[in-house]
Coordinates of C-alpha atoms in Angstrom, one line a residue:
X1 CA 129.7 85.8 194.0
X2 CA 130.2 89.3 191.9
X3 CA 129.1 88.0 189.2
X4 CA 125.4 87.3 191.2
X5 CA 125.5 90.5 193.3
X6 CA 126.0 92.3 189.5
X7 CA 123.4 90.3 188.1
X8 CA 120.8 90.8 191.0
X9 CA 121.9 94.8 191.0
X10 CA 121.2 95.6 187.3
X11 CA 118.1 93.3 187.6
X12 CA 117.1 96.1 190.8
X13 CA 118.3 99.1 188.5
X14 CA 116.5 98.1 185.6
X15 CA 113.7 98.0 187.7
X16 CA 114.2 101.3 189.0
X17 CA 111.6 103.3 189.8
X18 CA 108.9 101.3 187.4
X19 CA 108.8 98.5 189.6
X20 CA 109.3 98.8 193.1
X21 CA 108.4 96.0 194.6
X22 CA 110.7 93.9 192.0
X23 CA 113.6 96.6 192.5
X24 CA 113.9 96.2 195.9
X25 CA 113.5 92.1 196.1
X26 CA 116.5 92.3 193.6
X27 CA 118.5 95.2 195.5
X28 CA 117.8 93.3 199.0
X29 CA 119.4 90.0 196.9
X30 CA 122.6 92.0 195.5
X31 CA 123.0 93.6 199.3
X32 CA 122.8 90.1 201.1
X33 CA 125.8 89.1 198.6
X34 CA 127.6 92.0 199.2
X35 CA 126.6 94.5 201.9
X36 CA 129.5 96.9 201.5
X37 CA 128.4 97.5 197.7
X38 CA 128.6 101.2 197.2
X39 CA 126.1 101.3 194.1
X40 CA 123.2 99.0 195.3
X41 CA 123.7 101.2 198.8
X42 CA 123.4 104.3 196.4
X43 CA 120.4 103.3 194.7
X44 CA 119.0 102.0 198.0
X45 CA 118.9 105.3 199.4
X46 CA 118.2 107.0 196.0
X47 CA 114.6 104.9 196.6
X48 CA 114.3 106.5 199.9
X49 CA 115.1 110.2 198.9
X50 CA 113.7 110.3 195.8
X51 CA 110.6 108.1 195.9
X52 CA 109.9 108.1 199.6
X53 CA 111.0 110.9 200.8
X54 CA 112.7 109.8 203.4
X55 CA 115.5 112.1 203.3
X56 CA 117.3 110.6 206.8
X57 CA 117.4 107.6 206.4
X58 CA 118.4 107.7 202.5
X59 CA 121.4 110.2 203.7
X60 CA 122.2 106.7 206.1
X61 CA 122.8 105.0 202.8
X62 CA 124.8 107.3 201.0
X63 CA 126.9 107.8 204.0
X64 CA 127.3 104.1 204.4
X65 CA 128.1 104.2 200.0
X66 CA 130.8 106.5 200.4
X67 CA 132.5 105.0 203.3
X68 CA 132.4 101.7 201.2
X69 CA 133.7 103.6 198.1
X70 CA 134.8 107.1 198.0
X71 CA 136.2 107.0 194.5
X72 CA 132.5 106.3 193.5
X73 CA 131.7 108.2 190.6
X74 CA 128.0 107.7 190.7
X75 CA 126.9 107.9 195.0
X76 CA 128.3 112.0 195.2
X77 CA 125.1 113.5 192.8
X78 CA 122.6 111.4 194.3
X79 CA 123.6 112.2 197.6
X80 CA 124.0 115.7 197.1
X81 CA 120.2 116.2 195.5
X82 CA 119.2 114.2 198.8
X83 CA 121.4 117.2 200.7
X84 CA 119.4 119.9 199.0
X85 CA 116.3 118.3 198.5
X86 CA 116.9 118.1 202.4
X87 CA 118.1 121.7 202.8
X88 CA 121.3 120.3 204.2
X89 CA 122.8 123.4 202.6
X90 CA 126.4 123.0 204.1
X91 CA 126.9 118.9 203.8
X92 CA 125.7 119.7 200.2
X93 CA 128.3 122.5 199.7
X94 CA 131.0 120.1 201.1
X95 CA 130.8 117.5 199.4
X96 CA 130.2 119.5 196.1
X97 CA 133.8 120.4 196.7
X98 CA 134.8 116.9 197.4
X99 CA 133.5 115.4 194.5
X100 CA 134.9 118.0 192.3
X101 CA 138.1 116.5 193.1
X102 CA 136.8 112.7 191.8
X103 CA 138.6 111.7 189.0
X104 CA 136.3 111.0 185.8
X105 CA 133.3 112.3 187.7
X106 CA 130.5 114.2 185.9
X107 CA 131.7 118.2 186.9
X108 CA 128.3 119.6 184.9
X109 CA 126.3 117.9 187.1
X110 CA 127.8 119.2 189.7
X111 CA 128.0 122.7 188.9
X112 CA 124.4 122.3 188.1
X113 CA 123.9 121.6 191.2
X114 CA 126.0 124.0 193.3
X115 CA 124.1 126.2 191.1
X116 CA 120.7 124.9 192.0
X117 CA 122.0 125.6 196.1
X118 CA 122.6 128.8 195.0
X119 CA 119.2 129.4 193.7
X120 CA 118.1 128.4 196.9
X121 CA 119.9 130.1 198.9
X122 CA 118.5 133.1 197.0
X123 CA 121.6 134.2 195.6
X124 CA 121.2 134.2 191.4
X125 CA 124.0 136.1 190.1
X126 CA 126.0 132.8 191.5
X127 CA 123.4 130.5 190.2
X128 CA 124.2 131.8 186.7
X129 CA 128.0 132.0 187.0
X130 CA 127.7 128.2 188.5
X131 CA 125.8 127.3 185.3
X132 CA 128.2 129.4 183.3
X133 CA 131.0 127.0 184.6
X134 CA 128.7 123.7 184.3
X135 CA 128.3 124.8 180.7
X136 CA 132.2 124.7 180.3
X137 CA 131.8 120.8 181.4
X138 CA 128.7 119.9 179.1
X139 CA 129.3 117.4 176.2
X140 CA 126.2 116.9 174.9
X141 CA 123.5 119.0 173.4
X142 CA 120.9 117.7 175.8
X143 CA 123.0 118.1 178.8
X144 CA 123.9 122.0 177.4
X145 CA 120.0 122.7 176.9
X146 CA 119.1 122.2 180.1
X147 CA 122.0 124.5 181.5
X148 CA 120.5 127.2 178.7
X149 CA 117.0 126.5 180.0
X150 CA 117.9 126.9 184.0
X151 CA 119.5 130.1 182.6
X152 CA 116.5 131.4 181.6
X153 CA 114.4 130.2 184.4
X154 CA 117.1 132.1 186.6
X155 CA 117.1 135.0 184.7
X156 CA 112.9 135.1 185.0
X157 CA 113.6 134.8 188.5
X158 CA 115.5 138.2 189.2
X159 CA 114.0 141.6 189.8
X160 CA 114.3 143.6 187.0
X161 CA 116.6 146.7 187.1
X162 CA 114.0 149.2 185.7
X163 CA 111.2 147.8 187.8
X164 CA 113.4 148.5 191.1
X165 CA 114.1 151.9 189.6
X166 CA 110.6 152.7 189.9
X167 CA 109.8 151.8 192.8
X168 CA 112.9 153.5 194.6
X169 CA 111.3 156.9 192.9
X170 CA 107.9 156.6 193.9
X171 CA 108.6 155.7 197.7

């Protein structure tokens, strides 16, 4: 029976997001074998966050994921871009914190992100020192670009020190 729920999951993730219709016949097939499955429950709600935009009822499928599996390494980033893209600012922060503690778990990712809910929350000196810290975790060159690149972007972002200057003289 794994060996089916595995086959009709990969089939749905291979699928994934290029075909839809064909992802979800195969994902509804791998969660009638096996409706506790914390990575077809994690890539049924990644369809509804990330392609529907249905943020509640794709956080009802993460939720269900890591009840299912809270060792699972790939359910916490989803779920937190779902959080943010959701402005569920807090739940994100939490469960950043959580996953941090997840052995074998992808820590750049997550630094990117609890730099990216920094960002929003306005605040970019901690955006940068987040990236600083996801940079530490970053084994790849690609994976390190984009931390160099949101640096920039950050740093474009923040007013600059002479421009304030000025304006506190002239008013």
């Amino acid at each position: 029976m794994t060996l089916t729920k595995n086959k009709y999951y990969f089939e749905a993730l291979d699928n994934y997001p290029y075909s839809l219709p064909e992802c979800l016949e195969a994902l509804n097939y791998a969660l009638s074998y096996d409706p506790e499955d914390a990575d077809s429950l994690c890539l049924m709600g990644r369809i509804y966050s990330e392609m529907l935009s249905d943020y509640e009822k794709a956080k009802l499928y993460f939720e269900e994921a890591m009840q299912c599996d809270v060792t699972n390494l790939n359910v916490p980033q989803y779920y937190i871009s779902c959080l943010i893209d959701n402005e569920d600012y807090q739940e994100a922060e939490k469960l950043i914190d959580y996953s941090l503690k997840i052995k074998g778990i992808d820590k750049a990712t997550l630094w990117f992100y609890r730099s990216l809910l920094s960002e929003k929350r306005g605040s970019f000196v901690n955006a940068l020192k987040f990236l600083d810290e996801s940079a530490k975790y970053c084994f790849t060159e690609y994976s390190l670009n984009v931390v160099k690149d949101r640096k920039k972007f950050i740093k474009s972002k923040m007013p600059k020190k002479k421009k304030m200057k000025k304006e506190k003289e002239t008013k």
